[in-house]
């Protein structure tokens, strides 16, 4: 459809029409010292932009996250607007580039407000080389752009809502037309959902089901010796009741607030109120999050005390959680979904975990695909990082103040006090505040949650420059106790930075050695050298499955988290260092030289992670496994990458996956979302960068249950905790 054309499609179409109506714009001459081949690639009028300007701007923008391909698009887009002066041309170009940067950082629009603290002014300072070249002064560019808008002299590429133009100005916000379209469609779909009447199950049956699920047949947890009943608290009971009555339920809470308990309670109640197991759909944004959701639900259903027939059916017949792509039937070849507004999902109840990771496009696709009588439950932590792609859907949908004065409140066994809410979705949202991990017998877990909450609040309760008292500052790396939250500040490296190093780079050798010693060197040695046999169907024997799960569980205990992939503090450089350390370790304990060798840059026994989705093999970006020797039914032995798939293990030859695999000793915080580890280290960059925000730090810290090691300067930690991620999205505002 025409409305779904991308900006590149639009530009291509306009350029063909433009070429037919006017002569080709003159090519600039190559400037001395400039990148002439690069400059000549663009259709730039030399009277508006010199080749030197284009080359210098392109070189600078590459360091600011805007590729030359994007600059090329912006240059060609602005060239469509005729009759501009040189200043106006530059102003329009820089605003287009700023809007591209805002979108690449997850915003659906860019605010156009002016002033010293305005977003556009700050972004232009970031995008322009310093000192600012003559003719590119921000105080000249911003008024020029404002004049273009007020006099409607940028109408070839900038329009109003309803226009078919690449850029749209809507109430002081600059949208890319495609972003505005998806934002409006999502808001319309949510609005229709909110207008639907609540369902009205019999109150007596609801109360009876609650008593059975909570009091007569509770789920239980084990301390290793005894199983203890789990009683959902007042907030959790209200959340479960909202999911049964409201067409949309938004449930948000930090780690340990019992979101999995709520999911299992919803499923058990729904089954007792007549919902067929086959009419339930469970999903998460990523394969890792879906697998973790499956494991958590299975563990709770397995622990039900004196389970009834419906509990047994749920345990054995409940559809496995899927990624949202798989739930909607995504076709990578066609780039479309099988389920959409003209072919709805059959499910009557759709429960999605880790909803903070859902981007604008996926949420719109899900909302459009729901049946008119389906109920949607979104669970997540709104304080975590938003989605990698555009939007902050869960944050946008949550109200300022959730309501508890709901018609079904008094059905709870432990009802909350009735309080009014504020916001369009107030009666659809529940905010979980009580953590069930903060037990008196677990001081390490308490410390992690207290520090995470302090960071999430921007260290508001701490003295200026001070860290929460739960952070134990280490004088040396060997002093780490690997409990609670610890901070170690590495020494600065002298001299000029190397290839992987940042300015002011740091020495991480002591950290690498200590982390390897405490979290990697204890790997079961017989398991990494063992050859595992697969039958003709590709299945492992029960004993081999148990051993492989033990190997994967060992590596899943601990993980190093980083802000970026690049630089010496990024995941790529750290993975190379841990890979080298693991190679030395293998050679020391190998029984023969062959056992210490490497294949495809991987040592047998190493943890690995998928870099991209592989729909044919049912592997997804972020899936984690191990490399081991496998022997097939024909007797051939070769290295395989093995991954967990629910109750099964799947294995594929390492050679087939080598281009899609990376080591998994370290990963970015974004990649870690949906995962939980006993021990994590968060490695801060050597110098400040915009990615260092409280949302990122909060997300990293809350991945751990036992210990967090913060590697970096105390000053940078404070700077990051005070900085909020700036992501602009208008979905919430469109709902009213």
XYZ file of C-alpha atoms in Angstrom:
736
model
C 0.000 0.000 0.000
C 1.133 3.541 -0.729
C 0.957 4.589 2.923
C 3.386 1.865 3.924
C 6.129 3.054 1.576
C 9.391 3.748 3.362
C 11.159 7.088 3.185
C 13.655 5.551 0.763
C 10.738 4.486 -1.454
C 9.313 7.987 -1.273
C 12.628 9.585 -2.103
C 13.195 7.211 -5.007
C 9.768 7.991 -6.450
C 10.165 11.743 -6.067
C 13.664 11.676 -7.555
C 12.349 9.947 -10.699
C 9.619 12.555 -11.055
C 12.077 15.349 -10.262
C 14.560 14.118 -12.868
C 11.891 14.174 -15.555
C 10.857 17.773 -14.790
C 14.180 19.609 -14.416
C 17.821 19.389 -15.486
C 20.237 17.411 -13.334
C 21.814 19.497 -10.554
C 25.447 20.396 -11.154
C 28.143 18.212 -9.594
C 30.646 19.964 -7.325
C 34.339 20.011 -8.018
C 36.584 17.984 -5.754
C 37.949 20.150 -2.975
C 41.667 20.000 -2.218
C 42.125 17.638 0.692
C 38.439 16.654 0.571
C 36.977 13.245 -0.149
C 36.045 14.009 -3.700
C 34.629 10.606 -4.603
C 32.314 10.848 -1.591
C 31.279 14.426 -2.377
C 30.565 13.646 -6.016
C 28.186 10.850 -4.988
C 25.575 13.467 -4.078
C 23.492 15.761 -6.242
C 24.580 18.922 -4.439
C 24.464 22.438 -5.891
C 27.919 23.921 -5.252
C 26.348 27.336 -4.637
C 24.551 25.867 -1.594
C 27.076 23.349 -0.254
C 30.726 22.982 -1.147
C 32.355 19.611 -1.587
C 34.604 20.444 1.350
C 31.562 21.115 3.571
C 29.963 17.835 2.566
C 33.122 15.814 3.139
C 33.911 17.438 6.496
C 30.326 17.018 7.685
C 30.260 13.368 6.611
C 33.498 12.595 8.439
C 32.216 14.237 11.633
C 28.758 12.630 11.499
C 30.198 9.123 11.268
C 31.566 9.618 14.764
C 28.140 10.774 15.970
C 26.194 7.706 14.823
C 25.004 8.917 11.394
C 26.381 6.894 8.495
C 27.315 8.303 5.128
C 24.339 6.478 3.656
C 22.016 8.464 5.926
C 23.798 11.691 5.042
C 23.351 10.758 1.393
C 19.604 10.315 1.966
C 19.336 13.645 3.789
C 21.258 15.504 1.069
C 19.099 14.105 -1.685
C 15.909 14.736 0.286
C 16.738 18.395 0.911
C 17.728 18.812 -2.744
C 14.048 18.286 -3.643
C 13.215 21.654 -2.103
C 13.943 24.444 -4.575
C 14.412 28.173 -4.056
C 16.433 28.045 -0.842
C 19.307 30.264 0.160
C 22.532 28.633 1.316
C 21.623 29.198 4.992
C 18.118 27.806 4.510
C 19.480 24.786 2.664
C 21.921 24.072 5.487
C 19.209 24.616 8.099
C 16.859 22.149 6.427
C 19.668 19.612 6.001
C 20.685 19.769 9.667
C 17.082 19.456 10.884
C 16.593 16.368 8.693
C 19.800 14.878 10.095
C 18.706 15.691 13.663
C 15.383 13.950 13.058
C 17.223 10.883 11.764
C 19.379 10.824 14.903
C 16.306 11.152 17.143
C 14.653 8.230 15.347
C 17.799 6.093 15.527
C 17.790 6.673 19.306
C 14.230 5.367 19.588
C 12.072 8.484 19.374
C 9.019 8.586 17.138
C 9.309 12.367 16.758
C 11.666 15.257 17.409
C 10.434 18.258 19.424
C 10.962 21.585 17.690
C 10.919 23.887 20.730
C 13.682 26.467 20.765
C 15.635 28.004 23.607
C 19.037 27.300 25.087
C 17.886 23.955 26.485
C 15.804 22.943 23.470
C 16.315 19.437 22.102
C 16.896 20.592 18.531
C 19.532 23.138 19.544
C 21.315 20.564 21.724
C 21.218 17.995 18.920
C 22.654 20.428 16.379
C 25.510 21.206 18.764
C 26.151 17.446 18.849
C 25.974 17.018 15.056
C 28.027 19.998 13.919
C 31.846 19.957 14.074
C 33.364 22.118 16.794
C 34.336 24.870 16.397
C 31.322 25.456 14.153
C 32.367 26.247 10.554
C 31.501 29.655 9.146
C 27.995 29.707 7.682
C 26.783 26.845 9.918
C 26.125 28.810 13.120
C 23.164 27.379 15.052
C 21.835 30.874 15.845
C 21.452 31.399 12.089
C 20.179 27.917 11.188
C 17.326 27.726 13.711
C 15.637 31.024 12.716
C 16.058 30.082 9.054
C 14.255 26.790 9.615
C 11.486 28.504 11.608
C 10.991 30.934 8.724
C 10.786 28.066 6.223
C 7.996 26.512 8.272
C 6.041 29.696 8.895
C 6.213 30.737 5.226
C 5.573 27.140 4.039
C 8.670 27.255 1.825
C 9.757 23.694 2.689
C 6.507 22.207 1.436
C 8.200 19.803 -0.991
C 9.332 17.632 1.899
C 7.575 19.000 5.031
C 3.814 18.745 5.416
C 0.979 18.759 7.926
C -0.950 15.744 9.327
C -2.769 14.073 6.458
C -0.190 15.106 3.851
C 1.882 12.531 1.992
C 5.291 14.088 2.623
C 8.517 12.608 4.037
C 8.370 14.881 7.112
C 5.277 15.955 9.036
C 4.982 18.741 11.605
C 2.267 18.005 14.169
C 1.815 20.333 17.152
C 5.461 21.332 17.381
C 6.737 17.826 16.714
C 8.634 16.739 13.625
C 7.743 13.212 12.512
C 8.946 11.001 9.737
C 5.694 10.231 7.924
C 6.004 6.486 8.505
C 6.492 6.974 12.259
C 3.424 9.183 12.511
C 1.367 6.623 10.617
C 2.321 3.753 12.940
C 1.896 5.887 16.065
C -1.606 6.941 14.984
C -2.574 3.365 14.109
C -1.388 2.038 17.463
C -3.193 4.787 19.366
C -6.391 4.045 17.427
C -6.143 0.311 18.151
C -5.553 0.907 21.891
C -8.367 3.468 21.976
C -10.777 0.915 20.524
C -9.610 -1.628 23.111
C -10.194 0.819 25.965
C -13.720 1.566 24.713
C -14.775 -2.086 24.910
C -16.905 -3.088 27.900
C -15.416 -5.141 30.708
C -16.230 -8.837 30.879
C -18.519 -9.849 33.756
C -17.802 -13.350 35.072
C -20.022 -14.469 37.935
C -18.626 -12.853 41.131
C -19.340 -15.970 43.182
C -17.424 -18.164 40.740
C -14.506 -15.711 40.688
C -14.320 -15.692 44.476
C -14.531 -19.482 44.620
C -11.766 -19.814 42.037
C -9.574 -17.380 43.983
C -10.018 -19.340 47.203
C -9.100 -22.581 45.477
C -6.037 -21.158 43.694
C -4.677 -19.156 46.634
C -5.752 -21.046 49.750
C -6.682 -24.646 48.900
C -4.230 -25.424 46.070
C -1.478 -22.773 46.286
C 1.699 -22.751 44.298
C 4.790 -23.389 46.414
C 8.486 -22.553 46.468
C 11.356 -24.557 47.910
C 14.207 -23.406 50.141
C 16.038 -26.646 49.346
C 14.469 -28.566 52.209
C 10.843 -27.529 52.564
C 8.185 -26.301 50.165
C 6.377 -23.141 51.252
C 3.028 -21.866 49.907
C 3.056 -18.716 47.771
C 0.257 -16.303 48.628
C -0.198 -13.536 46.086
C -0.338 -10.164 47.810
C -3.091 -7.549 47.457
C -1.412 -5.915 44.435
C -0.975 -9.267 42.708
C -4.574 -10.293 43.365
C -5.860 -7.009 41.912
C -3.631 -7.475 38.851
C -4.984 -10.994 38.239
C -8.582 -9.809 38.634
C -7.973 -6.910 36.231
C -6.684 -9.371 33.619
C -9.911 -11.366 33.956
C -12.251 -8.380 33.661
C -10.618 -5.614 31.591
C -9.909 -5.874 27.838
C -6.416 -4.470 28.527
C -4.360 -5.005 31.676
C -1.033 -3.201 32.182
C 1.050 -4.673 35.009
C 4.384 -3.086 35.866
C 6.829 -3.727 38.665
C 10.499 -4.123 39.410
C 12.402 -7.370 39.977
C 10.972 -9.656 42.611
C 7.512 -8.077 42.621
C 5.874 -11.327 41.560
C 4.979 -10.855 37.902
C 5.377 -14.588 37.182
C 3.127 -15.422 40.139
C 0.513 -13.109 38.621
C 0.754 -14.848 35.234
C 0.253 -18.302 36.771
C -2.624 -16.999 38.927
C -4.285 -15.509 35.823
C -3.953 -18.794 33.929
C -5.306 -20.922 36.798
C -8.238 -18.558 37.399
C -9.095 -18.289 33.694
C -9.130 -22.077 33.339
C -11.503 -22.402 36.310
C -13.804 -19.769 34.816
C -14.215 -21.757 31.619
C -11.467 -20.548 29.280
C -10.080 -23.376 27.167
C -6.337 -23.928 27.418
C -6.090 -23.768 23.619
C -7.534 -20.227 23.698
C -4.533 -18.901 25.643
C -1.462 -17.391 23.958
C 1.754 -16.590 25.818
C 4.486 -14.467 24.267
C 7.561 -12.308 24.836
C 9.570 -10.004 22.565
C 12.632 -12.295 22.334
C 13.345 -16.017 22.278
C 15.336 -15.760 25.508
C 12.482 -13.997 27.301
C 9.965 -16.532 25.942
C 12.102 -19.446 27.170
C 12.486 -17.877 30.590
C 8.731 -17.272 30.745
C 8.139 -20.946 29.933
C 10.580 -22.111 32.600
C 9.061 -19.864 35.280
C 5.489 -20.899 34.509
C 6.432 -24.583 34.391
C 8.239 -24.332 37.728
C 5.235 -22.735 39.435
C 2.696 -25.124 37.930
C 4.896 -28.075 38.930
C 4.912 -26.736 42.489
C 1.125 -26.503 42.882
C 0.067 -28.179 46.106
C -2.473 -30.974 45.487
C -3.009 -29.926 41.836
C -6.468 -30.301 40.341
C -7.302 -31.588 36.873
C -7.223 -28.062 35.430
C -3.752 -27.454 36.888
C -2.524 -30.710 35.328
C -4.005 -29.703 31.981
C -2.293 -26.332 32.142
C 1.034 -27.984 32.951
C 0.858 -30.423 30.028
C -1.325 -28.666 27.421
C -0.617 -24.959 27.804
C 0.803 -23.604 24.523
C 4.494 -22.799 24.915
C 5.373 -19.089 25.074
C 6.484 -17.830 21.672
C 8.230 -14.752 20.409
C 5.845 -12.086 19.188
C 7.161 -12.628 15.665
C 6.271 -16.303 15.851
C 2.910 -15.668 17.526
C 1.901 -13.334 14.685
C 3.351 -15.634 12.013
C 6.095 -13.424 10.663
C 7.436 -14.338 7.223
C 11.035 -13.099 6.790
C 10.820 -13.541 3.028
C 7.643 -11.527 2.585
C 8.295 -9.198 5.513
C 4.659 -9.587 6.615
C 2.639 -11.238 9.382
C 0.128 -14.045 8.881
C -2.117 -12.542 11.568
C -3.285 -8.954 11.123
C -6.506 -6.927 11.228
C -7.999 -8.968 8.404
C -6.883 -12.332 9.816
C -7.037 -12.137 13.609
C -5.373 -14.309 16.224
C -7.757 -16.992 17.523
C -6.632 -16.564 21.154
C -9.103 -15.181 23.695
C -6.403 -14.320 26.251
C -2.962 -13.047 25.199
C -0.317 -12.587 27.903
C 2.955 -10.839 26.963
C 5.930 -10.709 29.332
C 8.861 -8.235 29.206
C 6.568 -5.675 27.571
C 9.077 -2.847 28.071
C 11.020 -4.411 25.173
C 8.136 -4.133 22.667
C 8.725 -1.492 20.010
C 6.151 0.681 18.261
C 5.866 -1.465 15.128
C 5.514 -4.796 16.945
C 2.945 -3.393 19.370
C 0.910 -1.999 16.523
C 1.029 -5.355 14.709
C -0.084 -7.165 17.880
C -2.906 -4.727 18.639
C -4.202 -4.934 15.061
C -4.147 -8.762 15.147
C -6.163 -9.230 18.350
C -9.710 -10.506 18.070
C -12.448 -8.075 19.102
C -13.243 -10.184 22.178
C -9.649 -10.942 23.171
C -8.084 -9.712 26.398
C -4.500 -8.480 26.361
C -2.212 -8.567 29.403
C 1.125 -6.716 29.232
C 3.652 -7.275 32.015
C 7.015 -5.578 32.397
C 9.203 -3.132 34.255
C 8.614 0.379 32.940
C 11.823 1.599 34.626
C 13.969 -0.664 32.448
C 15.464 0.290 29.132
C 12.801 0.741 26.458
C 12.884 -1.283 23.269
C 15.999 -1.346 21.096
C 13.892 -0.077 18.192
C 11.544 2.902 18.084
C 9.077 3.707 20.828
C 8.537 3.271 24.561
C 5.165 1.574 24.431
C 4.767 0.268 27.987
C 5.873 3.581 29.478
C 3.487 5.476 27.171
C 0.492 3.314 28.006
C 0.870 3.508 31.783
C -1.144 6.204 33.566
C 0.281 8.797 35.909
C -1.584 7.183 38.821
C -3.199 3.700 38.554
C -6.654 3.341 40.110
C -7.591 0.751 42.726
C -11.279 1.730 43.111
C -12.247 -0.906 40.534
C -15.545 -2.814 40.424
C -13.744 -6.145 40.965
C -11.502 -4.908 43.809
C -13.618 -6.425 46.600
C -13.500 -9.879 45.012
C -9.878 -10.155 46.179
C -9.155 -12.177 49.309
C -6.906 -9.304 50.420
C -8.364 -6.178 48.777
C -6.406 -2.963 48.424
C -7.823 0.302 49.688
C -9.909 2.073 47.040
C -8.149 5.081 45.518
C -8.948 6.977 42.301
C -6.449 7.079 39.479
C -5.302 9.640 36.959
C -5.000 9.070 33.212
C -6.907 7.364 30.411
C -5.570 3.902 31.322
C -5.802 4.354 35.126
C -8.390 1.588 35.563
C -6.377 -0.774 33.358
C -3.029 -0.539 35.181
C -1.546 -2.034 38.332
C 1.829 -0.934 39.680
C 3.578 -3.538 41.848
C 5.606 -1.976 44.653
C 6.273 -4.800 47.121
C 9.361 -6.895 46.375
C 9.245 -10.523 47.464
C 12.995 -10.911 47.028
C 13.843 -8.536 49.870
C 13.850 -11.158 52.595
C 15.681 -10.756 55.867
C 17.579 -13.990 55.162
C 18.913 -12.640 51.825
C 20.938 -9.461 52.505
C 22.652 -9.653 49.079
C 19.322 -9.582 47.245
C 18.134 -6.717 49.444
C 21.262 -4.690 48.669
C 20.867 -5.183 44.909
C 17.248 -4.053 44.951
C 17.956 -1.078 47.183
C 20.772 0.109 44.911
C 18.632 -0.486 41.794
C 15.818 1.606 43.264
C 18.229 4.376 44.229
C 19.693 4.431 40.709
C 16.200 4.340 39.177
C 15.337 7.419 41.242
C 18.479 9.216 40.057
C 20.167 8.921 43.485
C 17.676 11.546 44.634
C 17.930 10.498 48.268
C 21.728 10.585 48.407
C 24.068 13.436 49.240
C 25.613 15.178 46.186
C 28.337 12.984 44.739
C 27.565 10.116 47.132
C 26.557 6.565 46.259
C 23.981 4.456 48.116
C 25.414 3.029 51.354
C 24.810 -0.529 50.065
C 27.607 -0.070 47.468
C 30.853 -1.530 48.815
C 33.846 0.250 47.252
C 36.834 -2.050 46.605
C 40.399 -0.840 46.927
C 41.623 -3.757 44.829
C 39.967 -6.421 42.683
C 41.154 -9.325 44.853
C 39.028 -7.966 47.714
C 35.737 -8.748 45.899
C 33.338 -10.894 47.955
C 30.870 -11.419 45.059
C 27.883 -10.551 47.226
C 25.551 -7.572 47.110
C 26.811 -4.552 45.141
C 30.521 -3.756 44.834
C 32.362 -1.020 42.926
C 35.907 -1.314 41.578
C 37.535 1.596 39.763
C 40.300 0.456 37.387
C 43.443 2.534 36.933
C 43.846 4.772 33.912
C 46.147 3.623 31.125
C 49.065 5.894 30.303
C 49.923 6.917 26.753
C 47.886 7.199 23.558
C 44.874 4.854 23.208
C 45.250 1.725 21.074
C 42.896 0.327 18.434
C 40.201 -0.837 20.881
C 40.873 1.794 23.507
C 38.935 4.925 24.340
C 40.509 8.253 25.274
C 41.525 7.966 28.906
C 41.281 4.188 28.660
C 41.522 1.930 31.699
C 43.382 -1.210 32.746
C 40.981 -4.132 33.015
C 43.534 -6.936 33.471
C 42.804 -7.398 37.181
C 39.071 -7.597 36.486
C 39.523 -10.118 33.650
C 41.688 -12.343 35.848
C 39.408 -12.169 38.898
C 36.198 -12.745 36.926
C 37.675 -15.729 35.100
C 38.983 -17.247 38.319
C 35.698 -16.955 40.234
C 33.073 -17.427 37.504
C 34.628 -19.385 34.619
C 37.518 -21.543 35.838
C 35.169 -23.749 37.852
C 33.466 -25.132 34.738
C 33.064 -28.952 34.989
C 36.134 -30.052 33.033
C 34.840 -33.448 31.989
C 31.779 -31.800 30.427
C 33.725 -29.491 28.109
C 35.915 -32.297 26.703
C 33.167 -34.907 26.460
C 31.674 -36.108 23.171
C 27.872 -36.230 23.238
C 26.015 -38.770 21.085
C 22.871 -37.878 19.098
C 20.467 -40.486 17.739
C 19.075 -40.662 14.210
C 16.426 -38.064 15.142
C 19.001 -35.628 16.490
C 18.023 -36.258 20.107
C 20.371 -36.691 23.058
C 20.042 -39.493 25.590
C 18.660 -38.440 29.028
C 22.093 -38.617 30.670
C 23.660 -36.476 27.924
C 20.810 -33.953 28.210
C 21.396 -33.663 31.945
C 25.141 -33.114 31.432
C 24.619 -30.517 28.709
C 22.079 -28.669 30.845
C 24.582 -28.679 33.706
C 27.224 -27.152 31.415
C 24.844 -24.462 30.169
C 23.619 -23.778 33.711
C 27.193 -23.158 34.833
C 27.755 -20.453 32.220
C 24.265 -19.015 32.869
C 25.248 -18.248 36.462
C 27.333 -15.182 35.631
C 27.627 -12.625 32.846
C 29.546 -9.444 32.080
C 27.351 -6.593 30.818
C 28.528 -3.574 28.835
C 27.087 -0.370 27.414
C 28.378 -0.911 23.890
C 29.856 -3.533 21.605
C 32.844 -1.358 20.700
C 35.858 0.028 22.579
C 37.906 -1.801 25.170
C 34.990 -1.672 27.623
C 32.579 -3.111 25.036
C 31.351 -6.674 24.689
C 33.424 -7.493 21.595
C 36.780 -6.605 23.158
C 35.908 -8.284 26.469
C 34.745 -11.431 24.695
C 38.080 -11.579 22.862
C 39.942 -11.334 26.159
C 37.835 -14.000 27.877
C 38.142 -16.227 24.796
C 41.918 -15.946 25.001
C 41.824 -16.700 28.729
C 39.614 -19.737 28.131
C 42.070 -20.938 25.464
C 44.953 -20.754 27.923
C 42.828 -22.528 30.513
C 41.949 -25.334 28.073
C 45.543 -25.852 27.059
C 46.551 -26.152 30.714
C 43.993 -28.869 31.464
C 43.861 -30.572 28.030
C 44.696 -34.251 27.875
C 46.122 -33.862 24.363
C 47.179 -30.979 22.075
C 44.057 -31.507 19.941
C 41.808 -30.777 22.912
C 43.316 -27.329 23.246
C 42.738 -26.342 19.610
C 40.160 -23.858 18.304
C 37.646 -24.197 15.454
C 35.985 -21.253 13.695
C 37.465 -18.994 16.417
C 35.548 -21.016 19.026
C 36.913 -23.415 21.611
C 34.820 -26.483 22.332
C 33.226 -25.852 25.704
C 32.681 -22.103 25.231
C 29.383 -20.242 25.720
C 27.991 -18.684 22.538
C 25.096 -16.436 21.516
C 23.087 -15.949 18.337
C 23.469 -12.559 16.657
C 20.360 -12.690 14.476
C 17.115 -14.555 13.965
C 17.224 -17.857 12.079
C 13.613 -18.821 11.503
C 14.422 -22.040 9.665
C 16.340 -23.393 12.657
C 14.042 -21.784 15.248
C 16.951 -19.800 16.686
C 16.653 -16.173 17.669
C 18.818 -13.145 18.286
C 20.136 -13.437 21.844
C 19.693 -17.210 22.221
C 22.572 -18.634 24.260
C 24.164 -22.087 24.110
C 27.468 -23.952 24.275
C 29.882 -25.500 21.767
C 30.562 -29.226 22.320
C 31.732 -32.276 20.392
C 28.807 -34.359 19.086
C 28.739 -37.763 17.416
C 25.826 -38.560 15.127
C 24.197 -41.926 14.530
C 26.610 -42.583 11.641
C 29.649 -42.194 13.898
C 30.806 -38.814 12.562
C 32.113 -36.407 15.224
C 32.185 -32.646 14.816
C 31.604 -29.516 16.958
C 27.975 -28.475 17.441
C 26.336 -25.455 19.018
C 23.671 -26.682 21.444
C 20.713 -24.585 22.653
C 17.813 -25.180 25.029
C 14.312 -25.253 23.588
C 11.975 -25.823 26.523
C 12.296 -29.478 27.496
C 14.392 -30.235 24.400
C 17.938 -29.500 23.330
C 18.596 -28.543 19.731
C 22.042 -28.809 18.117
C 23.447 -27.540 14.831
C 26.919 -27.961 13.292
C 29.154 -25.120 14.359
C 30.276 -24.539 10.776
C 26.697 -23.770 9.696
C 26.193 -21.136 12.377
C 29.651 -19.605 12.670
C 28.686 -16.346 10.920
C 25.755 -15.881 13.314
C 27.515 -16.730 16.585
C 29.574 -14.686 19.020
C 31.082 -15.554 22.366
C 28.720 -15.033 25.291
C 31.065 -14.218 28.171
C 29.991 -10.578 27.796
C 26.962 -8.921 26.202
C 25.412 -5.485 26.094
C 22.817 -4.543 28.676
C 20.266 -4.350 25.859
C 20.978 -7.991 24.949
C 20.606 -9.038 28.584
C 16.992 -7.898 28.880
C 14.745 -10.821 29.673
C 17.616 -12.696 31.379
C 18.545 -13.238 35.010
C 21.923 -14.252 36.423
C 23.225 -14.901 39.918
C 26.309 -12.751 39.347
C 26.815 -9.890 36.918
C 29.464 -7.268 36.278
C 28.485 -3.971 34.668
C 31.530 -2.478 32.907
C 31.226 1.280 32.517
C 32.962 3.126 29.654
C 36.274 4.856 30.193
C 34.619 8.219 29.547
C 31.094 9.597 29.593
C 28.772 8.927 26.666
C 25.047 9.588 26.019
C 24.229 5.868 26.344
C 25.133 5.966 30.035
C 21.701 6.538 31.615
C 19.856 5.561 34.772
C 17.593 3.255 32.733
C 20.605 1.352 31.424
C 22.226 1.095 34.861
C 18.942 0.035 36.463
C 18.399 -2.647 33.830
C 21.928 -3.993 34.227
C 21.829 -4.074 38.033
C 18.446 -5.821 38.125
C 19.721 -8.724 36.004
C 21.449 -10.110 39.146
C 20.081 -11.986 42.140
C 23.267 -12.536 44.179
C 25.990 -10.029 43.278
C 26.680 -6.985 41.116
C 30.197 -5.759 40.396
C 30.274 -2.234 38.971
C 33.528 -1.690 37.061
C 34.237 1.980 36.490
C 34.671 5.325 38.167
C 32.392 6.473 40.966
C 31.951 9.788 39.148
C 30.681 8.135 35.966
C 28.276 5.991 37.952
C 26.810 9.131 39.496
C 26.621 10.910 36.146
C 24.805 7.957 34.567
C 22.332 7.642 37.457
C 21.370 11.313 37.101
C 20.879 11.187 33.310
C 17.532 10.047 31.962
C 17.196 8.505 28.517
C 15.476 11.023 26.259
C 13.042 9.184 24.044
C 10.055 11.024 22.599
C 6.851 9.186 21.773
C 3.317 10.467 21.355
C 1.231 7.322 21.868
C 0.199 8.209 25.408
C -0.720 11.757 24.461
C -2.934 10.545 21.614
C -4.941 8.428 24.055
C -5.782 11.490 26.140
